[in-house]
Amino acid sequence: MLFNSFVFLLAFLPAALVLHAAAERYRPDLRLPLLVGLSFVFYAWWDWRFLPLLLGSIGVNWLVARALPRDRTGWLFPAALAANLAVLGLFKYLGFLTDLADLIPGLDLPRIDLALPLGISFFTFHHIMYLTDLRAGRAPSFGLTRYALYIAFFPQVLAGPLVRWSEIMHQFEERPYARPDAAERIGRGVMLLTVGLAKKVFLGDPLSVYVNPVFQVAAAGKAVTVAEAWQATLGFTFQIYFDFSGYTDMALGLALLFGIVLPQNFDVPYRATSLRDFWRRWHMTLSRFLRDYLYIAMGGNRRGLAIQVGALFATMTLGGLWHGAGLTFVAWGAAHGVGLGAGVLWRRAGGRMPHLLGWALTAGFVILTWVLFRAASFDAALTIYKGLFGLAPTGSGFKWRTILIAAAVAMIGPTAWAAVHRLPPSRWLAAAFAVLFVVVLLKIGDDANYEFIYFQF
């Protein structure tokens, strides 16, 4: 069920809140098992056939975690890591790998496309983070209920944010409604949920009307005009931001309603003045995962300039592949790896850059590389690039109003998290958000609901 659907907002969520409040008040020992059960119901609603995969993943990895401190052979951790990645690869990359193999002359393997379990990339990375820290002696062992909730907690199981065990495990033992700031937390949670819904419904989804048809035309091998190319590229730049940051706001708000604080994932990324700054602001929890569990493991900046640049390139290329089973995603990640490497060389050479120029270059690079992220193929991306660089008919009818509004909101800021926590509690504020929530519900009922873009990853 989508966060922006009636079945979630008007049925599942109210029922979950009532049950959680009753358990917290009358049977605190049942609160965590209840949250685990609710999370499994939420996950199974999409496709019950994948619930056994999630259950098995949790059970096997928990057993590995219990045995890991006693392992003297040294094979258990790499075996568990390989098994997690193998399961991810089987469901997400099998078709992609067969396509690559078919490029070898003489091979003609049948393409096998398995249905992609929602959230598999995110819960696999959660397993990897915890097992890596446990092996390094940075994490303790946890009971099955707490571990299951860490992996499957329904606000973040499908598309993050990527949460470290140290950020959330200690919160499971709190009595959230017994806190002196419980009412304020709930209020801010509702506000975050409402803002995230508004960003998705009023900004992200309307932009898809200007984006999807153009990229579909390009995928069909037809020409795209200059106006259409810029409309689609700029539209997608802000569509993916409001779609994903809106989801994150909702996830953070929902978690607050159940007494859990999740980490922020966005910090006005389109104000970044360098590519390094951009990745410190965009999908922040993924960026730190790639840094701490890939980049540093490859040597980071501790083994010389060549290793650092190579590690950046490899990390971002793998990050691109994580986003999607396609060479366009690999190219998108590799391009960011090259850009980050160029930034390292520039800083090492003592280069300086005015903030305005740095922002313009960063924004231009990010916008142009989004084409690779969105296009269905390199041919489709080339068609869009021809339009962007004036190698196509000029065209007309550029839909600029919605894009301009989206650009202003995205770049002026502040983030929803910062704004919600700065606003002092008041009755007028509560009334305003209640009205906004009703308007969002009316909009959801009037239009088709779009899935979140990051659900496919």
GROMACS .gro file of C-alpha atoms in nm:
model
  457
    1MET     CA    1   0.000   0.000   0.000
    2LEU     CA    2   0.127   0.343  -0.091
    3PHE     CA    3   0.181   0.609   0.173
    4ASN     CA    4  -0.027   0.834  -0.054
    5SER     CA    5  -0.327   0.599  -0.071
    6PHE     CA    6  -0.658   0.600   0.109
    7VAL     CA    7  -0.614   0.243   0.234
    8PHE     CA    8  -0.296   0.345   0.414
    9LEU     CA    9  -0.396   0.690   0.536
   10LEU     CA   10  -0.754   0.612   0.639
   11ALA     CA   11  -0.735   0.246   0.738
   12PHE     CA   12  -0.394   0.093   0.809
   13LEU     CA   13  -0.232   0.394   0.978
   14PRO     CA   14  -0.520   0.480   1.217
   15ALA     CA   15  -0.559   0.113   1.313
   16ALA     CA   16  -0.184   0.079   1.367
   17LEU     CA   17  -0.174   0.391   1.586
   18VAL     CA   18  -0.467   0.275   1.800
   19LEU     CA   19  -0.318  -0.071   1.849
   20HIS     CA   20   0.026   0.073   1.924
   21ALA     CA   21  -0.113   0.320   2.179
   22ALA     CA   22  -0.311   0.043   2.351
   23ALA     CA   23  -0.007  -0.184   2.367
   24GLU     CA   24   0.217   0.097   2.496
   25ARG     CA   25  -0.031   0.176   2.774
   26TYR     CA   26  -0.156  -0.166   2.879
   27ARG     CA   27   0.100  -0.419   2.756
   28PRO     CA   28   0.436  -0.250   2.693
   29ASP     CA   29   0.596  -0.592   2.650
   30LEU     CA   30   0.384  -0.644   2.338
   31ARG     CA   31   0.464  -0.309   2.173
   32LEU     CA   32   0.767  -0.425   1.976
   33PRO     CA   33   0.612  -0.757   1.863
   34LEU     CA   34   0.306  -0.557   1.754
   35LEU     CA   35   0.521  -0.319   1.545
   36VAL     CA   36   0.695  -0.617   1.388
   37GLY     CA   37   0.360  -0.773   1.302
   38LEU     CA   38   0.225  -0.447   1.159
   39SER     CA   39   0.539  -0.410   0.950
   40PHE     CA   40   0.495  -0.760   0.806
   41VAL     CA   41   0.130  -0.687   0.725
   42PHE     CA   42   0.233  -0.365   0.552
   43TYR     CA   43   0.501  -0.543   0.349
   44ALA     CA   44   0.277  -0.837   0.257
   45TRP     CA   45   0.005  -0.600   0.133
   46TRP     CA   46   0.214  -0.533  -0.177
   47ASP     CA   47   0.267  -0.897  -0.267
   48TRP     CA   48   0.232  -1.166  -0.002
   49ARG     CA   49   0.457  -1.398  -0.208
   50PHE     CA   50   0.762  -1.194  -0.105
   51LEU     CA   51   0.689  -1.198   0.267
   52PRO     CA   52   0.866  -1.536   0.310
   53LEU     CA   53   1.175  -1.380   0.148
   54LEU     CA   54   1.177  -1.099   0.404
   55LEU     CA   55   1.110  -1.342   0.691
   56GLY     CA   56   1.382  -1.580   0.573
   57SER     CA   57   1.628  -1.295   0.523
   58ILE     CA   58   1.569  -1.172   0.877
   59GLY     CA   59   1.584  -1.520   1.031
   60VAL     CA   60   1.900  -1.632   0.853
   61ASN     CA   61   2.088  -1.309   0.914
   62TRP     CA   62   1.987  -1.307   1.281
   63LEU     CA   63   2.118  -1.661   1.321
   64VAL     CA   64   2.442  -1.555   1.151
   65ALA     CA   65   2.466  -1.258   1.388
   66ARG     CA   66   2.423  -1.488   1.688
   67ALA     CA   67   2.694  -1.723   1.564
   68LEU     CA   68   2.938  -1.461   1.433
   69PRO     CA   69   3.104  -1.369   1.767
   70ARG     CA   70   3.186  -1.738   1.821
   71ASP     CA   71   3.313  -1.805   1.470
   72ARG     CA   72   3.677  -1.909   1.473
   73THR     CA   73   3.706  -2.014   1.108
   74GLY     CA   74   3.662  -1.666   0.962
   75TRP     CA   75   3.437  -1.790   0.683
   76LEU     CA   76   3.095  -1.705   0.828
   77PHE     CA   77   3.099  -1.332   0.765
   78PRO     CA   78   3.215  -1.345   0.400
   79ALA     CA   79   2.971  -1.630   0.338
   80ALA     CA   80   2.683  -1.427   0.484
   81LEU     CA   81   2.787  -1.119   0.287
   82ALA     CA   82   2.807  -1.321  -0.033
   83ALA     CA   83   2.469  -1.485   0.034
   84ASN     CA   84   2.297  -1.149   0.090
   85LEU     CA   85   2.446  -1.006  -0.228
   86ALA     CA   86   2.362  -1.325  -0.420
   87VAL     CA   87   1.994  -1.299  -0.325
   88LEU     CA   88   1.993  -0.932  -0.424
   89GLY     CA   89   2.169  -1.017  -0.751
   90LEU     CA   90   1.931  -1.303  -0.829
   91PHE     CA   91   1.619  -1.088  -0.810
   92LYS     CA   92   1.758  -0.758  -0.930
   93TYR     CA   93   2.040  -0.833  -1.174
   94LEU     CA   94   1.980  -1.176  -1.330
   95GLY     CA   95   1.822  -1.036  -1.646
   96PHE     CA   96   2.086  -0.764  -1.667
   97LEU     CA   97   2.369  -1.018  -1.638
   98THR     CA   98   2.220  -1.242  -1.907
   99ASP     CA   99   2.196  -0.942  -2.138
  100LEU     CA  100   2.565  -0.869  -2.078
  101ALA     CA  101   2.655  -1.232  -2.140
  102ASP     CA  102   2.465  -1.227  -2.469
  103LEU     CA  103   2.706  -0.960  -2.593
  104ILE     CA  104   2.967  -1.240  -2.618
  105PRO     CA  105   2.963  -1.378  -2.973
  106GLY     CA  106   2.798  -1.718  -2.993
  107LEU     CA  107   2.599  -1.687  -2.671
  108ASP     CA  108   2.222  -1.662  -2.679
  109LEU     CA  109   2.098  -1.702  -2.322
  110PRO     CA  110   1.727  -1.666  -2.254
  111ARG     CA  111   1.645  -1.358  -2.050
  112ILE     CA  112   1.493  -1.438  -1.712
  113ASP     CA  113   1.310  -1.152  -1.545
  114LEU     CA  114   1.211  -1.215  -1.185
  115ALA     CA  115   0.967  -0.988  -1.007
  116LEU     CA  116   1.165  -0.746  -0.792
  117PRO     CA  117   1.071  -0.769  -0.422
  118LEU     CA  118   1.003  -0.420  -0.293
  119GLY     CA  119   1.270  -0.287  -0.060
  120ILE     CA  120   1.518  -0.570  -0.123
  121SER     CA  121   1.807  -0.329  -0.183
  122PHE     CA  122   1.734  -0.140   0.137
  123PHE     CA  123   1.686  -0.432   0.373
  124THR     CA  124   1.989  -0.609   0.223
  125PHE     CA  125   2.203  -0.304   0.299
  126HIS     CA  126   2.068  -0.296   0.654
  127HIS     CA  127   2.180  -0.656   0.702
  128ILE     CA  128   2.524  -0.573   0.562
  129MET     CA  129   2.569  -0.268   0.784
  130TYR     CA  130   2.482  -0.456   1.100
  131LEU     CA  131   2.685  -0.768   1.026
  132THR     CA  132   2.988  -0.558   0.927
  133ASP     CA  133   2.973  -0.361   1.252
  134LEU     CA  134   2.914  -0.677   1.453
  135ARG     CA  135   3.219  -0.844   1.300
  136ALA     CA  136   3.427  -0.534   1.373
  137GLY     CA  137   3.318  -0.535   1.737
  138ARG     CA  138   3.119  -0.214   1.706
  139ALA     CA  139   2.774  -0.370   1.752
  140PRO     CA  140   2.622  -0.596   2.020
  141SER     CA  141   2.390  -0.888   1.960
  142PHE     CA  142   2.016  -0.828   1.971
  143GLY     CA  143   1.712  -1.045   2.019
  144LEU     CA  144   1.509  -1.158   1.720
  145THR     CA  145   1.221  -0.915   1.779
  146ARG     CA  146   1.441  -0.607   1.792
  147TYR     CA  147   1.646  -0.720   1.494
  148ALA     CA  148   1.332  -0.793   1.291
  149LEU     CA  149   1.197  -0.447   1.372
  150TYR     CA  150   1.528  -0.286   1.273
  151ILE     CA  151   1.507  -0.452   0.932
  152ALA     CA  152   1.131  -0.441   0.864
  153PHE     CA  153   1.006  -0.124   1.040
  154PHE     CA  154   0.737  -0.025   0.792
  155PRO     CA  155   0.806   0.351   0.751
  156GLN     CA  156   1.152   0.277   0.608
  157VAL     CA  157   1.152  -0.083   0.482
  158LEU     CA  158   1.063   0.000   0.120
  159ALA     CA  159   1.282   0.298   0.033
  160GLY     CA  160   1.482   0.400   0.336
  161PRO     CA  161   1.633   0.603   0.479
  162LEU     CA  162   1.922   0.365   0.541
  163VAL     CA  163   1.935   0.353   0.920
  164ARG     CA  164   2.232   0.236   1.123
  165TRP     CA  165   2.155   0.003   1.412
  166SER     CA  166   2.313   0.254   1.654
  167GLU     CA  167   2.059   0.519   1.552
  168ILE     CA  168   1.747   0.320   1.622
  169MET     CA  169   1.795   0.014   1.845
  170HIS     CA  170   1.808   0.212   2.171
  171GLN     CA  171   1.483   0.387   2.080
  172PHE     CA  172   1.291   0.059   2.073
  173GLU     CA  173   1.311   0.033   2.453
  174GLU     CA  174   1.161   0.376   2.520
  175ARG     CA  175   0.801   0.441   2.625
  176PRO     CA  176   0.725   0.696   2.352
  177TYR     CA  177   0.391   0.816   2.488
  178ALA     CA  178   0.528   0.855   2.840
  179ARG     CA  179   0.780   1.117   2.731
  180PRO     CA  180   0.707   1.478   2.835
  181ASP     CA  181   0.734   1.584   2.469
  182ALA     CA  182   0.515   1.302   2.335
  183ALA     CA  183   0.234   1.531   2.216
  184GLU     CA  184   0.479   1.762   2.045
  185ARG     CA  185   0.648   1.468   1.873
  186ILE     CA  186   0.316   1.339   1.746
  187GLY     CA  187   0.223   1.684   1.621
  188ARG     CA  188   0.550   1.724   1.435
  189GLY     CA  189   0.512   1.374   1.296
  190VAL     CA  190   0.172   1.464   1.151
  191MET     CA  191   0.319   1.783   1.007
  192LEU     CA  192   0.605   1.596   0.840
  193LEU     CA  193   0.364   1.340   0.699
  194THR     CA  194   0.142   1.618   0.562
  195VAL     CA  195   0.431   1.813   0.408
  196GLY     CA  196   0.570   1.500   0.248
  197LEU     CA  197   0.231   1.415   0.102
  198ALA     CA  198   0.193   1.770  -0.029
  199LYS     CA  199   0.537   1.761  -0.194
  200LYS     CA  200   0.454   1.432  -0.364
  201VAL     CA  201   0.099   1.520  -0.470
  202PHE     CA  202   0.130   1.889  -0.560
  203LEU     CA  203   0.486   1.905  -0.696
  204GLY     CA  204   0.632   1.564  -0.776
  205ASP     CA  205   0.336   1.398  -0.948
  206PRO     CA  206   0.232   1.695  -1.168
  207LEU     CA  207   0.585   1.714  -1.309
  208SER     CA  208   0.556   1.356  -1.434
  209VAL     CA  209   0.309   1.482  -1.695
  210TYR     CA  210   0.587   1.695  -1.846
  211VAL     CA  211   0.855   1.428  -1.809
  212ASN     CA  212   0.722   1.083  -1.889
  213PRO     CA  213   0.578   1.147  -2.239
  214VAL     CA  214   0.905   1.302  -2.361
  215PHE     CA  215   1.123   1.019  -2.235
  216GLN     CA  216   0.875   0.769  -2.382
  217VAL     CA  217   0.907   0.939  -2.720
  218ALA     CA  218   1.286   0.923  -2.693
  219ALA     CA  219   1.270   0.554  -2.595
  220ALA     CA  220   1.059   0.486  -2.906
  221GLY     CA  221   1.336   0.629  -3.123
  222LYS     CA  222   1.148   0.942  -3.225
  223ALA     CA  223   1.292   1.294  -3.234
  224VAL     CA  224   1.262   1.528  -2.936
  225THR     CA  225   1.264   1.906  -2.975
  226VAL     CA  226   1.488   2.142  -2.779
  227ALA     CA  227   1.192   2.267  -2.578
  228GLU     CA  228   1.076   1.913  -2.497
  229ALA     CA  229   1.425   1.799  -2.398
  230TRP     CA  230   1.475   2.087  -2.155
  231GLN     CA  231   1.121   2.052  -2.021
  232ALA     CA  232   1.168   1.681  -1.952
  233THR     CA  233   1.518   1.713  -1.809
  234LEU     CA  234   1.441   2.003  -1.577
  235GLY     CA  235   1.109   1.846  -1.489
  236PHE     CA  236   1.272   1.518  -1.387
  237THR     CA  237   1.539   1.704  -1.189
  238PHE     CA  238   1.272   1.836  -0.956
  239GLN     CA  239   1.029   1.545  -0.989
  240ILE     CA  240   1.276   1.296  -0.843
  241TYR     CA  241   1.366   1.537  -0.565
  242PHE     CA  242   1.009   1.601  -0.453
  243ASP     CA  243   0.910   1.239  -0.504
  244PHE     CA  244   1.194   1.096  -0.296
  245SER     CA  245   1.230   1.373  -0.039
  246GLY     CA  246   0.852   1.369  -0.001
  247TYR     CA  247   0.866   0.996   0.072
  248THR     CA  248   1.146   1.057   0.324
  249ASP     CA  249   0.945   1.329   0.499
  250MET     CA  250   0.652   1.089   0.526
  251ALA     CA  251   0.876   0.811   0.657
  252LEU     CA  252   1.026   1.041   0.921
  253GLY     CA  253   0.683   1.169   1.019
  254LEU     CA  254   0.532   0.820   1.043
  255ALA     CA  255   0.822   0.699   1.254
  256LEU     CA  256   0.774   0.993   1.492
  257LEU     CA  257   0.411   0.892   1.540
  258PHE     CA  258   0.541   0.562   1.678
  259GLY     CA  259   0.812   0.726   1.889
  260ILE     CA  260   1.108   0.663   1.656
  261VAL     CA  261   1.342   0.931   1.520
  262LEU     CA  262   1.491   0.841   1.181
  263PRO     CA  263   1.786   1.027   1.023
  264GLN     CA  264   1.738   1.300   0.766
  265ASN     CA  265   1.803   1.212   0.403
  266PHE     CA  266   1.804   1.549   0.224
  267ASP     CA  267   1.946   1.893   0.298
  268VAL     CA  268   1.851   2.127   0.011
  269PRO     CA  269   2.079   1.941  -0.237
  270TYR     CA  270   2.025   2.176  -0.529
  271ARG     CA  271   2.200   2.451  -0.336
  272ALA     CA  272   2.525   2.252  -0.340
  273THR     CA  273   2.834   2.437  -0.461
  274SER     CA  274   3.036   2.125  -0.547
  275LEU     CA  275   2.964   1.765  -0.635
  276ARG     CA  276   3.104   1.654  -0.299
  277ASP     CA  277   2.865   1.899  -0.133
  278PHE     CA  278   2.579   1.761  -0.341
  279TRP     CA  279   2.635   1.405  -0.217
  280ARG     CA  280   2.648   1.531   0.139
  281ARG     CA  281   2.298   1.671   0.086
  282TRP     CA  282   2.132   1.418  -0.151
  283HIS     CA  283   2.020   1.075  -0.021
  284MET     CA  284   2.251   1.138   0.272
  285THR     CA  285   2.209   0.796   0.432
  286LEU     CA  286   2.308   0.618   0.109
  287SER     CA  287   2.605   0.852   0.067
  288ARG     CA  288   2.741   0.769   0.409
  289PHE     CA  289   2.681   0.397   0.350
  290LEU     CA  290   2.884   0.413   0.028
  291ARG     CA  291   3.152   0.614   0.208
  292ASP     CA  292   3.182   0.399   0.521
  293TYR     CA  293   3.128   0.052   0.378
  294LEU     CA  294   3.274   0.081   0.026
  295TYR     CA  295   3.495   0.387  -0.022
  296ILE     CA  296   3.686   0.352   0.307
  297ALA     CA  297   3.708  -0.026   0.265
  298MET     CA  298   3.875   0.035  -0.073
  299GLY     CA  299   4.137   0.257   0.086
  300GLY     CA  300   3.964   0.594   0.086
  301ASN     CA  301   4.202   0.887   0.116
  302ARG     CA  302   4.457   0.704   0.331
  303ARG     CA  303   4.663   0.535   0.060
  304GLY     CA  304   4.754   0.804  -0.184
  305LEU     CA  305   4.588   1.009  -0.453
  306ALA     CA  306   4.558   0.733  -0.714
  307ILE     CA  307   4.383   0.497  -0.471
  308GLN     CA  308   4.151   0.775  -0.358
  309VAL     CA  309   4.042   0.868  -0.710
  310GLY     CA  310   4.004   0.502  -0.806
  311ALA     CA  311   3.802   0.429  -0.493
  312LEU     CA  312   3.572   0.721  -0.565
  313PHE     CA  313   3.514   0.601  -0.920
  314ALA     CA  314   3.450   0.240  -0.815
  315THR     CA  315   3.223   0.342  -0.527
  316MET     CA  316   3.004   0.568  -0.737
  317THR     CA  317   2.991   0.319  -1.025
  318LEU     CA  318   2.867   0.051  -0.785
  319GLY     CA  319   2.628   0.308  -0.639
  320GLY     CA  320   2.489   0.363  -0.987
  321LEU     CA  321   2.447  -0.011  -1.039
  322TRP     CA  322   2.266  -0.033  -0.704
  323HIS     CA  323   2.007   0.212  -0.835
  324GLY     CA  324   1.914  -0.002  -1.132
  325ALA     CA  325   2.004  -0.305  -1.339
  326GLY     CA  326   2.107  -0.118  -1.652
  327LEU     CA  327   2.415   0.026  -1.815
  328THR     CA  328   2.264   0.374  -1.808
  329PHE     CA  329   2.262   0.359  -1.427
  330VAL     CA  330   2.623   0.238  -1.432
  331ALA     CA  331   2.716   0.527  -1.659
  332TRP     CA  332   2.535   0.772  -1.432
  333GLY     CA  333   2.727   0.648  -1.129
  334ALA     CA  334   3.057   0.641  -1.321
  335ALA     CA  335   3.002   0.999  -1.436
  336HIS     CA  336   2.959   1.109  -1.074
  337GLY     CA  337   3.271   0.912  -0.983
  338VAL     CA  338   3.467   1.099  -1.250
  339GLY     CA  339   3.323   1.429  -1.131
  340LEU     CA  340   3.412   1.361  -0.767
  341GLY     CA  341   3.761   1.252  -0.871
  342ALA     CA  342   3.805   1.572  -1.070
  343GLY     CA  343   3.702   1.767  -0.760
  344VAL     CA  344   3.971   1.589  -0.555
  345LEU     CA  345   4.237   1.676  -0.815
  346TRP     CA  346   4.118   2.037  -0.826
  347ARG     CA  347   4.140   2.075  -0.449
  348ARG     CA  348   4.478   1.900  -0.435
  349ALA     CA  349   4.607   2.148  -0.692
  350GLY     CA  350   4.496   2.435  -0.466
  351GLY     CA  351   4.210   2.540  -0.693
  352ARG     CA  352   3.951   2.784  -0.568
  353MET     CA  353   3.611   2.860  -0.713
  354PRO     CA  354   3.353   3.132  -0.641
  355HIS     CA  355   3.040   2.989  -0.483
  356LEU     CA  356   2.814   3.108  -0.764
  357LEU     CA  357   3.030   2.945  -1.031
  358GLY     CA  358   3.061   2.629  -0.823
  359TRP     CA  359   2.684   2.614  -0.785
  360ALA     CA  360   2.629   2.668  -1.160
  361LEU     CA  361   2.877   2.396  -1.259
  362THR     CA  362   2.741   2.152  -1.001
  363ALA     CA  363   2.379   2.213  -1.098
  364GLY     CA  364   2.462   2.179  -1.467
  365PHE     CA  365   2.648   1.851  -1.411
  366VAL     CA  366   2.375   1.703  -1.192
  367ILE     CA  367   2.097   1.806  -1.432
  368LEU     CA  368   2.275   1.664  -1.737
  369THR     CA  369   2.357   1.333  -1.569
  370TRP     CA  370   1.993   1.289  -1.457
  371VAL     CA  371   1.924   1.214  -1.824
  372LEU     CA  372   2.127   0.892  -1.796
  373PHE     CA  373   1.940   0.804  -1.476
  374ARG     CA  374   1.597   0.850  -1.636
  375ALA     CA  375   1.649   0.735  -1.995
  376ALA     CA  376   1.554   0.380  -2.088
  377SER     CA  377   1.866   0.334  -2.303
  378PHE     CA  378   2.175   0.513  -2.430
  379ASP     CA  379   1.996   0.582  -2.759
  380ALA     CA  380   1.711   0.748  -2.570
  381ALA     CA  381   1.961   0.949  -2.364
  382LEU     CA  382   2.140   1.058  -2.683
  383THR     CA  383   1.809   1.177  -2.826
  384ILE     CA  384   1.749   1.391  -2.517
  385TYR     CA  385   2.106   1.525  -2.524
  386LYS     CA  386   2.066   1.628  -2.888
  387GLY     CA  387   1.769   1.835  -2.784
  388LEU     CA  388   1.950   1.984  -2.484
  389PHE     CA  389   2.245   2.094  -2.696
  390GLY     CA  390   2.038   2.239  -2.979
  391LEU     CA  391   2.090   1.957  -3.229
  392ALA     CA  392   1.717   1.914  -3.284
  393PRO     CA  393   1.423   2.129  -3.395
  394THR     CA  394   1.356   2.415  -3.155
  395GLY     CA  395   0.993   2.332  -3.084
  396SER     CA  396   0.757   2.531  -2.863
  397GLY     CA  397   0.521   2.501  -2.572
  398PHE     CA  398   0.779   2.473  -2.293
  399LYS     CA  399   0.579   2.416  -1.971
  400TRP     CA  400   0.773   2.645  -1.742
  401ARG     CA  401   0.529   2.747  -1.466
  402THR     CA  402   0.520   2.423  -1.266
  403ILE     CA  403   0.894   2.373  -1.316
  404LEU     CA  404   0.968   2.727  -1.197
  405ILE     CA  405   0.757   2.681  -0.884
  406ALA     CA  406   0.925   2.347  -0.813
  407ALA     CA  407   1.270   2.499  -0.864
  408ALA     CA  408   1.196   2.783  -0.625
  409VAL     CA  409   1.069   2.551  -0.351
  410ALA     CA  410   1.357   2.306  -0.398
  411MET     CA  411   1.632   2.568  -0.394
  412ILE     CA  412   1.509   2.824  -0.147
  413GLY     CA  413   1.433   2.568   0.122
  414PRO     CA  414   1.444   2.506   0.412
  415THR     CA  415   1.394   2.130   0.438
  416ALA     CA  416   1.066   2.005   0.576
  417TRP     CA  417   1.247   1.864   0.881
  418ALA     CA  418   1.404   2.200   0.964
  419ALA     CA  419   1.084   2.396   0.901
  420VAL     CA  420   0.864   2.165   1.108
  421HIS     CA  421   1.101   2.174   1.405
  422ARG     CA  422   1.135   2.553   1.394
  423LEU     CA  423   0.761   2.620   1.401
  424PRO     CA  424   0.630   2.674   1.756
  425PRO     CA  425   0.324   2.466   1.850
  426SER     CA  426  -0.002   2.659   1.817
  427ARG     CA  427  -0.370   2.600   1.749
  428TRP     CA  428  -0.357   2.807   1.432
  429LEU     CA  429  -0.072   2.594   1.303
  430ALA     CA  430  -0.261   2.275   1.381
  431ALA     CA  431  -0.568   2.408   1.200
  432ALA     CA  432  -0.361   2.507   0.896
  433PHE     CA  433  -0.206   2.161   0.869
  434ALA     CA  434  -0.545   1.996   0.918
  435VAL     CA  435  -0.679   2.196   0.623
  436LEU     CA  436  -0.372   2.109   0.415
  437PHE     CA  437  -0.416   1.740   0.497
  438VAL     CA  438  -0.779   1.748   0.385
  439VAL     CA  439  -0.683   1.927   0.062
  440VAL     CA  440  -0.418   1.661  -0.005
  441LEU     CA  441  -0.676   1.386   0.051
  442LEU     CA  442  -0.913   1.554  -0.194
  443LYS     CA  443  -0.630   1.577  -0.448
  444ILE     CA  444  -0.545   1.210  -0.397
  445GLY     CA  445  -0.907   1.117  -0.455
  446ASP     CA  446  -0.925   1.331  -0.770
  447ASP     CA  447  -0.609   1.205  -0.943
  448ALA     CA  448  -0.434   0.878  -1.008
  449ASN     CA  449  -0.177   0.784  -0.744
  450TYR     CA  450   0.179   0.746  -0.869
  451GLU     CA  451   0.418   0.502  -0.708
  452PHE     CA  452   0.733   0.647  -0.559
  453ILE     CA  453   1.026   0.645  -0.801
  454TYR     CA  454   1.266   0.483  -0.555
  455PHE     CA  455   1.037   0.183  -0.503
  456GLN     CA  456   1.192   0.034  -0.820
  457PHE     CA  457   1.536   0.033  -0.658
   0.00000   0.00000   0.00000
